[in-house]
Amino acid sequence: MKMQSLRAKSVQGQRPFTAQRPRTVRGSVSVRAVAAPPRLITKRSEEIFKEAQELLPGGVNSPVRAFRSVGGGPIVFDRVKGAYCYDVDSNKYIDYVGSWGPAIVGHADDEVNAALKAQIDKGTSFGAPCELENVLAKMVIDRVPSVEMVRFVSSGTEACLSVLRLMRAYTGREKIIKFTGCYHGHADSFLVKAGSGVITLGLPDSPGVPKSTAAATLTATYNNLESVKELFAANKGEIAGVILEPVVGNSGFIVPTKEFLQGLREVCTAEGAVLCFDEVMTGFRIAKGCAQEYFGITPDLTTMGKVIGGGLPVGAYGGKKEIMKMVAPAGPMYQAGTLSGNPMAMTAGIKTLEILGRPGAYEYLERITKRLIDGIMAAAKEHGHDITGGNISGMFGFFFCKGPVSCFEDALAADTAKFARFHRAMLEEGVYLAPSQFEAGFTSLAHTDADVDATIAAARRAFARI
């Protein structure tokens, strides 16, 4: 049975960023009566998830998918296309998760799919060098200011744990600084005051992490340069580097100040420490040259993932040649991977970055995402809800509190119970948002003005009900 919800039509043929023109969001709407929510049928999703809980820990292969923080069972997907996802109960949703970021040109993009189908006939994994690695590497090096040499891996976690080892190998020091609420994958050193699913599930620092490992991880407050300086002063000559999300997406959408990023650059240079931007989420999403191009601050090392795989498993880390030449076989720091640089991921990444390099792509993402977040926040305020939020290009987020939110500690003031109600109401309206207050949202080149209009209208109805 299909749910009666939003059914926005996408523009066929040309891409939205060449075919669409802006529309304005109308002013406040007077609501005299609150309509009953559409009925959401999820019988098949419930059956599949029930079985999954006997087969997989918690019924999922990544914790946030379990919907623990928003209630109800997770939606089980059947297929995706463009800006939409379809579940096993034949419900259609406008999707603002986008596989947690990779689907920046839209799900199952025709051009990306065509390139992948052609590659399948040539082989899916070689375990040997292929020219596609060179092609994608040159595209990354050409676009990202800090990257002179790059190593491909198979996930963002693998990229971050590898860059951590590299920072230590290059400096000969052991301690690192990360920021409370920032998430850099599930390597032991990063599960100290981490973000993402760790926050969503309300978990303490993860069991299984040795005390000696945790002791080498120092935590500072995001957007607070003094907290970083204090750690350097207390651990003189012991800190290998600083790693951070240049725009936080794993404790909600939190934007840094330019002064904070510049200050980190100056402190790391003065202390002989390595500055690493974790751009697994922001890379190629908020600007062609990543967050470092957007803010004009160049780190020493950068981790990447999501977008550069075009929807396939991939990660990468890169930086100055003098640092990257520490990596085996060029240098003594060992790191390897069976599927690293596999031709399928390289093919999808090449085509995705090619599409993003076309004129108007990032301008379109900025315009349509700003319309979306401005419309959602206006709808919330029309119905008396406290809300704060924003966007940079195709990445956005909001918190149910007065704000501003400049660090994880501020984010804790958000009304997570209200978010859970809003999330459910939006599902009923045919809109799929990340199932956690502490995750960013994503748009794509496949999202149209009609999708945004439908989402804002759905938000108005949802805010009226909650």
Short mmCIF file of C-alpha atoms in Angstrom, two decimals:
data_model
loop_
_atom_site.label_atom_id
_atom_site.label_comp_id
_atom_site.label_asym_id
_atom_site.label_seq_id
_atom_site.Cartn_x
_atom_site.Cartn_y
_atom_site.Cartn_z
CA MET A 1 0.00 0.00 0.00
CA LYS A 2 1.43 3.37 -0.96
CA MET A 3 1.46 6.20 1.50
CA GLN A 4 -0.36 9.43 0.59
CA SER A 5 2.48 11.94 0.94
CA LEU A 6 4.69 14.23 -1.05
CA ARG A 7 5.19 13.27 -4.64
CA ALA A 8 7.32 16.04 -6.11
CA LYS A 9 8.36 15.55 -9.71
CA SER A 10 11.98 16.02 -10.72
CA VAL A 11 13.04 17.77 -13.88
CA GLN A 12 14.01 15.26 -16.53
CA GLY A 13 16.87 15.66 -18.96
CA GLN A 14 19.18 18.49 -17.96
CA ARG A 15 20.54 18.77 -14.45
CA PRO A 16 18.59 20.99 -12.03
CA PHE A 17 21.45 23.47 -11.65
CA THR A 18 21.09 24.43 -15.30
CA ALA A 19 17.35 23.98 -15.62
CA GLN A 20 15.82 25.57 -12.50
CA ARG A 21 15.18 29.16 -11.49
CA PRO A 22 14.71 30.41 -7.91
CA ARG A 23 11.32 30.66 -6.29
CA THR A 24 10.62 32.62 -3.15
CA VAL A 25 9.22 31.07 -0.01
CA ARG A 26 5.95 32.80 0.88
CA GLY A 27 5.34 34.45 4.21
CA SER A 28 3.67 33.03 7.27
CA VAL A 29 0.64 30.79 6.92
CA SER A 30 -2.29 30.96 9.29
CA VAL A 31 -3.18 27.51 10.56
CA ARG A 32 -6.76 27.22 11.84
CA ALA A 33 -6.90 23.46 12.24
CA VAL A 34 -4.26 20.78 12.54
CA ALA A 35 -4.78 17.99 10.05
CA ALA A 36 -4.35 14.40 11.12
CA PRO A 37 -1.02 12.91 10.00
CA PRO A 38 -0.89 10.71 6.93
CA ARG A 39 -0.85 7.03 7.77
CA LEU A 40 2.61 5.53 7.38
CA ILE A 41 2.54 1.80 6.63
CA THR A 42 5.82 0.07 7.59
CA LYS A 43 4.73 -3.53 8.09
CA ARG A 44 7.42 -5.06 5.86
CA SER A 45 10.14 -2.83 7.36
CA GLU A 46 9.12 -4.03 10.81
CA GLU A 47 9.27 -7.68 9.75
CA ILE A 48 12.72 -7.33 8.18
CA PHE A 49 14.13 -5.41 11.16
CA LYS A 50 12.74 -7.97 13.60
CA GLU A 51 14.60 -10.72 11.76
CA ALA A 52 17.74 -8.56 11.49
CA GLN A 53 17.95 -8.22 15.26
CA GLU A 54 18.62 -11.97 15.48
CA LEU A 55 21.31 -11.77 12.79
CA LEU A 56 23.09 -8.43 13.28
CA PRO A 57 24.06 -6.61 16.52
CA GLY A 58 21.12 -4.31 17.18
CA GLY A 59 19.69 -5.28 13.79
CA VAL A 60 21.99 -2.94 11.85
CA ASN A 61 25.53 -2.63 10.53
CA SER A 62 25.99 0.96 11.74
CA PRO A 63 24.38 2.11 15.02
CA VAL A 64 22.61 5.34 14.00
CA ARG A 65 20.49 3.39 11.48
CA ALA A 66 18.59 1.73 14.33
CA PHE A 67 16.48 4.87 15.04
CA ARG A 68 17.20 4.53 18.78
CA SER A 69 17.20 8.30 19.40
CA VAL A 70 14.03 9.06 17.42
CA GLY A 71 11.90 6.06 18.32
CA GLY A 72 10.05 3.58 16.16
CA GLY A 73 11.68 1.04 13.91
CA PRO A 74 14.04 1.98 11.09
CA ILE A 75 12.82 2.35 7.54
CA VAL A 76 14.18 -0.48 5.39
CA PHE A 77 15.14 0.75 1.94
CA ASP A 78 14.37 -1.08 -1.28
CA ARG A 79 15.87 1.33 -3.84
CA VAL A 80 16.98 4.91 -4.40
CA LYS A 81 16.98 7.24 -7.38
CA GLY A 82 17.80 10.92 -7.73
CA ALA A 83 16.55 12.82 -4.67
CA TYR A 84 14.29 9.99 -3.54
CA CYS A 85 14.37 6.79 -1.54
CA TYR A 86 11.76 4.03 -1.61
CA ASP A 87 11.18 1.58 1.21
CA VAL A 88 10.07 -2.04 1.16
CA ASP A 89 6.49 -0.97 1.89
CA SER A 90 6.41 1.12 -1.33
CA ASN A 91 6.60 4.45 0.51
CA LYS A 92 8.48 7.23 -1.30
CA TYR A 93 10.49 9.89 0.54
CA ILE A 94 12.41 13.02 -0.39
CA ASP A 95 15.83 12.07 0.96
CA TYR A 96 18.09 14.48 2.87
CA VAL A 97 20.56 11.87 4.12
CA GLY A 98 22.01 10.89 0.76
CA SER A 99 23.74 7.78 2.09
CA TRP A 100 25.25 10.11 4.74
CA GLY A 101 26.79 12.40 2.13
CA PRO A 102 28.12 10.51 -0.91
CA ALA A 103 25.03 10.98 -3.12
CA ILE A 104 25.85 14.59 -3.97
CA VAL A 105 24.91 14.22 -7.65
CA GLY A 106 21.81 12.24 -6.74
CA HIS A 107 21.24 8.57 -6.00
CA ALA A 108 21.98 6.09 -8.79
CA ASP A 109 22.96 8.89 -11.16
CA ASP A 110 22.65 7.79 -14.79
CA GLU A 111 26.12 8.97 -15.75
CA VAL A 112 27.80 7.38 -12.75
CA ASN A 113 25.86 4.16 -13.31
CA ALA A 114 26.85 4.03 -16.98
CA ALA A 115 30.53 4.40 -16.06
CA LEU A 116 30.23 1.66 -13.44
CA LYS A 117 28.47 -0.73 -15.80
CA ALA A 118 31.25 -0.28 -18.34
CA GLN A 119 33.87 -0.97 -15.66
CA ILE A 120 32.13 -4.14 -14.42
CA ASP A 121 32.88 -5.84 -17.73
CA LYS A 122 36.58 -5.05 -17.23
CA GLY A 123 36.68 -6.27 -13.61
CA THR A 124 35.66 -5.05 -10.18
CA SER A 125 38.88 -5.58 -8.25
CA PHE A 126 42.44 -5.99 -9.46
CA GLY A 127 44.66 -5.99 -6.37
CA ALA A 128 47.19 -4.33 -8.67
CA PRO A 129 47.85 -0.80 -9.95
CA CYS A 130 45.41 0.65 -12.49
CA GLU A 131 45.42 3.95 -14.34
CA LEU A 132 42.12 4.99 -12.77
CA GLU A 133 43.98 5.55 -9.50
CA ASN A 134 46.19 8.11 -11.23
CA VAL A 135 43.21 9.85 -12.80
CA LEU A 136 41.34 10.30 -9.51
CA ALA A 137 44.54 11.19 -7.66
CA LYS A 138 45.26 14.01 -10.11
CA MET A 139 41.71 15.32 -9.73
CA VAL A 140 42.07 15.38 -5.94
CA ILE A 141 45.52 16.97 -6.00
CA ASP A 142 44.34 19.61 -8.48
CA ARG A 143 41.37 20.64 -6.32
CA VAL A 144 42.49 20.33 -2.70
CA PRO A 145 45.01 22.99 -1.57
CA SER A 146 46.82 20.84 1.01
CA VAL A 147 47.17 17.69 -1.08
CA GLU A 148 50.37 17.09 -3.05
CA MET A 149 50.20 13.30 -2.74
CA VAL A 150 47.32 11.00 -1.85
CA ARG A 151 46.73 7.43 -0.67
CA PHE A 152 43.37 5.77 -1.35
CA VAL A 153 41.81 3.45 1.23
CA SER A 154 38.35 1.89 1.65
CA SER A 155 36.59 4.03 4.26
CA GLY A 156 36.70 7.29 6.16
CA THR A 157 37.58 5.43 9.34
CA GLU A 158 40.54 3.80 7.61
CA ALA A 159 41.69 7.18 6.30
CA CYS A 160 41.55 8.74 9.76
CA LEU A 161 43.26 5.90 11.62
CA SER A 162 45.99 5.92 8.97
CA VAL A 163 46.52 9.66 9.19
CA LEU A 164 46.75 9.39 12.96
CA ARG A 165 49.61 6.91 12.59
CA LEU A 166 51.21 9.17 10.00
CA MET A 167 51.10 12.21 12.28
CA ARG A 168 52.85 10.21 14.98
CA ALA A 169 55.40 8.74 12.60
CA TYR A 170 56.25 12.11 11.09
CA THR A 171 56.64 14.00 14.37
CA GLY A 172 57.94 11.22 16.62
CA ARG A 173 55.32 12.23 19.18
CA GLU A 174 52.36 10.25 20.54
CA LYS A 175 49.62 12.59 21.76
CA ILE A 176 46.91 14.07 19.57
CA ILE A 177 44.25 16.72 20.11
CA LYS A 178 40.67 16.19 18.95
CA PHE A 179 37.51 18.10 19.79
CA THR A 180 34.59 17.02 21.92
CA GLY A 181 31.74 15.87 19.71
CA CYS A 182 33.84 15.48 16.57
CA TYR A 183 33.81 12.01 15.05
CA HIS A 184 36.69 10.57 13.03
CA GLY A 185 35.64 6.96 12.72
CA HIS A 186 35.80 4.18 15.27
CA ALA A 187 39.56 3.75 15.73
CA ASP A 188 40.41 3.43 19.43
CA SER A 189 42.10 6.82 19.71
CA PHE A 190 39.06 8.64 18.33
CA LEU A 191 36.39 7.14 20.59
CA VAL A 192 37.19 9.58 23.37
CA LYS A 193 34.34 12.14 23.68
CA ALA A 194 33.31 11.30 20.13
CA GLY A 195 30.34 12.40 18.05
CA SER A 196 28.00 10.72 15.55
CA GLY A 197 26.41 7.48 16.74
CA VAL A 198 28.29 7.68 20.04
CA ILE A 199 26.25 10.78 20.92
CA THR A 200 23.08 9.46 19.34
CA LEU A 201 23.10 6.38 21.56
CA GLY A 202 24.24 8.31 24.64
CA LEU A 203 27.26 6.07 25.08
CA PRO A 204 30.24 6.90 27.29
CA ASP A 205 33.74 6.51 25.90
CA SER A 206 33.70 3.08 24.30
CA PRO A 207 34.60 -0.02 26.30
CA GLY A 208 37.51 -1.92 24.79
CA VAL A 209 39.72 1.14 24.37
CA PRO A 210 42.93 0.67 26.42
CA LYS A 211 43.58 3.32 29.05
CA SER A 212 47.00 3.92 27.56
CA THR A 213 45.41 4.71 24.18
CA ALA A 214 42.81 7.00 25.68
CA ALA A 215 45.51 8.82 27.65
CA ALA A 216 47.21 9.82 24.41
CA THR A 217 44.05 11.51 23.13
CA LEU A 218 43.52 15.03 24.43
CA THR A 219 40.19 16.79 23.94
CA ALA A 220 39.53 20.47 23.43
CA THR A 221 36.39 22.56 22.90
CA TYR A 222 35.43 23.37 19.31
CA ASN A 223 35.69 27.06 18.40
CA ASN A 224 37.71 27.67 21.58
CA LEU A 225 41.34 28.33 20.67
CA GLU A 226 42.38 28.90 24.27
CA SER A 227 41.44 25.32 25.18
CA VAL A 228 43.89 24.14 22.49
CA LYS A 229 46.68 26.44 23.63
CA GLU A 230 46.25 25.19 27.19
CA LEU A 231 46.72 21.58 26.06
CA PHE A 232 49.87 22.45 24.13
CA ALA A 233 51.24 24.30 27.15
CA ALA A 234 50.53 21.36 29.47
CA ASN A 235 52.02 18.80 27.06
CA LYS A 236 55.02 20.66 25.68
CA GLY A 237 56.77 18.82 22.85
CA GLU A 238 54.46 15.77 23.16
CA ILE A 239 51.62 16.58 20.77
CA ALA A 240 51.88 15.10 17.27
CA GLY A 241 48.96 16.96 15.80
CA VAL A 242 45.44 18.32 15.86
CA ILE A 243 42.55 16.73 13.94
CA LEU A 244 39.12 18.28 13.49
CA GLU A 245 36.07 18.46 11.28
CA PRO A 246 36.48 21.88 9.60
CA VAL A 247 32.69 22.05 9.67
CA VAL A 248 31.19 19.74 12.28
CA GLY A 249 28.61 17.32 10.95
CA ASN A 250 28.78 14.60 13.59
CA SER A 251 27.27 16.46 16.53
CA GLY A 252 24.88 18.36 14.32
CA PHE A 253 25.82 21.12 11.86
CA ILE A 254 28.31 23.45 13.60
CA VAL A 255 30.31 26.09 11.72
CA PRO A 256 33.77 27.24 12.86
CA THR A 257 34.88 30.83 12.98
CA LYS A 258 37.60 31.78 10.51
CA GLU A 259 39.65 33.03 13.47
CA PHE A 260 39.46 29.62 15.15
CA LEU A 261 40.76 27.78 12.09
CA GLN A 262 43.46 30.39 11.48
CA GLY A 263 44.48 30.17 15.13
CA LEU A 264 44.83 26.40 14.91
CA ARG A 265 47.03 26.80 11.84
CA GLU A 266 49.30 29.25 13.66
CA VAL A 267 49.50 27.22 16.88
CA CYS A 268 50.35 23.97 15.07
CA THR A 269 53.06 25.70 13.03
CA ALA A 270 54.58 27.27 16.15
CA GLU A 271 54.50 23.99 18.09
CA GLY A 272 55.84 21.78 15.28
CA ALA A 273 52.59 19.80 15.23
CA VAL A 274 50.60 18.57 12.23
CA LEU A 275 47.20 20.08 11.46
CA CYS A 276 44.72 17.66 9.86
CA PHE A 277 41.31 18.53 8.49
CA ASP A 278 38.95 15.56 8.50
CA GLU A 279 37.05 16.31 5.29
CA VAL A 280 35.37 12.93 4.99
CA MET A 281 32.05 14.75 5.24
CA THR A 282 32.90 18.25 3.95
CA GLY A 283 35.26 17.17 1.18
CA PHE A 284 34.02 18.23 -2.27
CA ARG A 285 30.62 18.96 -0.70
CA ILE A 286 30.86 22.52 0.58
CA ALA A 287 33.29 23.68 -2.12
CA LYS A 288 35.18 22.29 -5.11
CA GLY A 289 38.38 22.43 -3.06
CA CYS A 290 36.73 21.29 0.20
CA ALA A 291 36.36 23.29 3.43
CA GLN A 292 40.00 24.38 3.30
CA GLU A 293 39.35 26.23 0.06
CA TYR A 294 36.10 27.68 1.42
CA PHE A 295 37.76 29.10 4.56
CA GLY A 296 41.17 29.79 3.02
CA ILE A 297 43.07 27.78 5.65
CA THR A 298 45.49 25.07 4.46
CA PRO A 299 46.17 22.13 6.79
CA ASP A 300 49.16 19.78 6.54
CA LEU A 301 47.05 16.66 6.02
CA THR A 302 43.50 15.96 4.88
CA THR A 303 41.26 12.92 5.15
CA MET A 304 38.51 12.36 2.59
CA GLY A 305 35.77 9.88 1.75
CA LYS A 306 32.07 9.71 0.85
CA VAL A 307 31.87 12.01 -2.23
CA ILE A 308 35.14 10.79 -3.80
CA GLY A 309 33.67 7.29 -4.01
CA GLY A 310 30.45 8.39 -5.69
CA GLY A 311 28.45 6.02 -3.49
CA LEU A 312 30.99 3.17 -3.33
CA PRO A 313 33.20 2.39 -0.29
CA VAL A 314 36.24 4.65 -0.39
CA GLY A 315 38.47 6.87 1.69
CA ALA A 316 41.69 8.79 1.17
CA TYR A 317 44.30 10.77 3.01
CA GLY A 318 46.78 13.19 1.55
CA GLY A 319 48.95 16.18 2.19
CA LYS A 320 52.41 17.59 1.78
CA LYS A 321 54.81 15.32 -0.09
CA GLU A 322 57.39 15.47 2.68
CA ILE A 323 54.83 13.97 5.06
CA MET A 324 53.20 11.53 2.64
CA LYS A 325 56.58 10.07 1.67
CA MET A 326 56.64 8.56 5.16
CA VAL A 327 53.96 6.08 3.96
CA ALA A 328 55.08 2.61 2.79
CA PRO A 329 56.53 1.66 0.39
CA ALA A 330 58.01 5.16 0.00
CA GLY A 331 58.74 5.31 3.72
CA PRO A 332 58.64 3.33 6.98
CA MET A 333 55.03 3.94 8.11
CA TYR A 334 53.10 0.85 7.08
CA GLN A 335 49.56 0.93 5.76
CA ALA A 336 47.95 -1.35 3.16
CA GLY A 337 44.55 -2.49 1.89
CA THR A 338 43.32 -5.25 -0.40
CA LEU A 339 40.59 -3.15 -2.01
CA SER A 340 42.37 0.21 -1.82
CA GLY A 341 42.10 2.04 -5.13
CA ASN A 342 39.76 -0.58 -6.58
CA PRO A 343 38.56 0.29 -10.10
CA MET A 344 34.86 0.50 -9.21
CA ALA A 345 35.33 3.14 -6.50
CA MET A 346 37.80 5.03 -8.67
CA THR A 347 35.37 5.03 -11.59
CA ALA A 348 32.47 6.34 -9.51
CA GLY A 349 34.67 8.97 -7.90
CA ILE A 350 36.04 10.21 -11.21
CA LYS A 351 32.59 10.63 -12.74
CA THR A 352 31.19 12.27 -9.58
CA LEU A 353 34.00 14.84 -9.39
CA GLU A 354 33.65 15.46 -13.13
CA ILE A 355 29.96 16.32 -12.66
CA LEU A 356 30.74 18.54 -9.67
CA GLY A 357 33.32 20.39 -11.75
CA ARG A 358 30.73 21.60 -14.23
CA PRO A 359 29.77 25.30 -14.12
CA GLY A 360 27.07 26.18 -11.62
CA ALA A 361 27.13 22.99 -9.55
CA TYR A 362 28.13 24.49 -6.21
CA GLU A 363 26.10 27.63 -6.78
CA TYR A 364 23.04 25.43 -7.28
CA LEU A 365 23.74 23.46 -4.10
CA GLU A 366 24.10 26.68 -2.10
CA ARG A 367 20.92 28.22 -3.47
CA ILE A 368 18.65 25.24 -3.05
CA THR A 369 20.00 24.29 0.40
CA LYS A 370 19.67 27.83 1.72
CA ARG A 371 16.03 27.91 0.52
CA LEU A 372 15.46 24.61 2.31
CA ILE A 373 16.94 25.52 5.70
CA ASP A 374 15.51 29.04 5.68
CA GLY A 375 12.08 27.60 4.90
CA ILE A 376 12.28 24.96 7.63
CA MET A 377 13.34 27.50 10.24
CA ALA A 378 10.65 29.96 9.19
CA ALA A 379 8.05 27.19 9.46
CA ALA A 380 9.25 26.32 12.97
CA LYS A 381 9.07 29.92 14.13
CA GLU A 382 5.57 30.34 12.66
CA HIS A 383 4.45 27.65 15.08
CA GLY A 384 6.38 28.95 18.10
CA HIS A 385 9.31 26.53 18.12
CA ASP A 386 12.82 27.61 19.10
CA ILE A 387 15.23 26.72 16.31
CA THR A 388 18.68 27.67 15.07
CA GLY A 389 20.53 26.38 12.02
CA GLY A 390 22.20 27.12 8.73
CA ASN A 391 24.02 25.69 5.74
CA ILE A 392 27.16 25.84 3.66
CA SER A 393 26.54 24.70 0.11
CA GLY A 394 24.89 21.23 0.15
CA MET A 395 25.33 20.61 3.89
CA PHE A 396 22.83 21.87 6.49
CA GLY A 397 21.50 21.36 9.96
CA PHE A 398 19.32 22.76 12.74
CA PHE A 399 18.85 22.43 16.48
CA PHE A 400 15.67 22.84 18.50
CA CYS A 401 17.03 25.53 20.82
CA LYS A 402 17.52 29.31 20.74
CA GLY A 403 21.20 29.06 19.85
CA PRO A 404 23.70 29.99 18.78
CA VAL A 405 25.44 26.60 18.70
CA SER A 406 29.20 26.88 18.31
CA CYS A 407 30.37 23.66 19.98
CA PHE A 408 29.13 20.30 21.21
CA GLU A 409 28.41 21.65 24.68
CA ASP A 410 26.01 24.19 23.13
CA ALA A 411 24.38 21.45 21.06
CA LEU A 412 23.41 19.59 24.22
CA ALA A 413 20.82 22.30 24.88
CA ALA A 414 18.79 21.08 21.90
CA ASP A 415 15.39 19.50 22.55
CA THR A 416 16.05 15.95 21.34
CA ALA A 417 12.55 14.78 22.31
CA LYS A 418 11.06 17.41 20.03
CA PHE A 419 13.43 16.39 17.25
CA ALA A 420 12.23 12.79 17.61
CA ARG A 421 8.62 13.91 17.20
CA PHE A 422 9.52 16.10 14.24
CA HIS A 423 11.48 13.29 12.60
CA ARG A 424 8.51 10.95 12.84
CA ALA A 425 6.11 13.61 11.57
CA MET A 426 8.33 14.26 8.56
CA LEU A 427 8.49 10.54 7.78
CA GLU A 428 4.70 10.53 7.79
CA GLU A 429 4.82 13.45 5.33
CA GLY A 430 7.23 11.64 3.02
CA VAL A 431 10.51 13.33 4.01
CA TYR A 432 13.52 11.31 5.17
CA LEU A 433 15.85 13.14 7.57
CA ALA A 434 18.83 11.78 9.49
CA PRO A 435 17.49 9.84 12.51
CA SER A 436 19.42 11.92 15.04
CA GLN A 437 19.50 15.52 16.21
CA PHE A 438 23.28 15.20 16.12
CA GLU A 439 23.77 14.60 12.41
CA ALA A 440 24.00 17.03 9.49
CA GLY A 441 21.71 16.86 6.48
CA PHE A 442 22.62 16.81 2.79
CA THR A 443 21.13 17.95 -0.48
CA SER A 444 22.14 16.96 -3.99
CA LEU A 445 22.11 18.24 -7.55
CA ALA A 446 19.04 16.04 -8.07
CA HIS A 447 16.93 17.98 -5.55
CA THR A 448 14.61 20.45 -7.28
CA ASP A 449 12.80 23.59 -6.19
CA ALA A 450 9.63 21.47 -6.19
CA ASP A 451 11.26 19.10 -3.69
CA VAL A 452 12.20 22.02 -1.46
CA ASP A 453 8.72 23.55 -1.67
CA ALA A 454 7.16 20.20 -0.78
CA THR A 455 9.57 19.75 2.14
CA ILE A 456 8.84 23.19 3.58
CA ALA A 457 5.11 22.58 3.27
CA ALA A 458 5.57 19.24 5.04
CA ALA A 459 7.57 20.94 7.79
CA ARG A 460 4.74 23.43 8.36
CA ARG A 461 2.28 20.60 8.83
CA ALA A 462 4.70 18.70 11.04
CA PHE A 463 5.42 21.73 13.26
CA ALA A 464 1.70 22.31 13.65
CA ARG A 465 1.30 18.75 14.99
CA ILE A 466 4.24 18.54 17.37
#
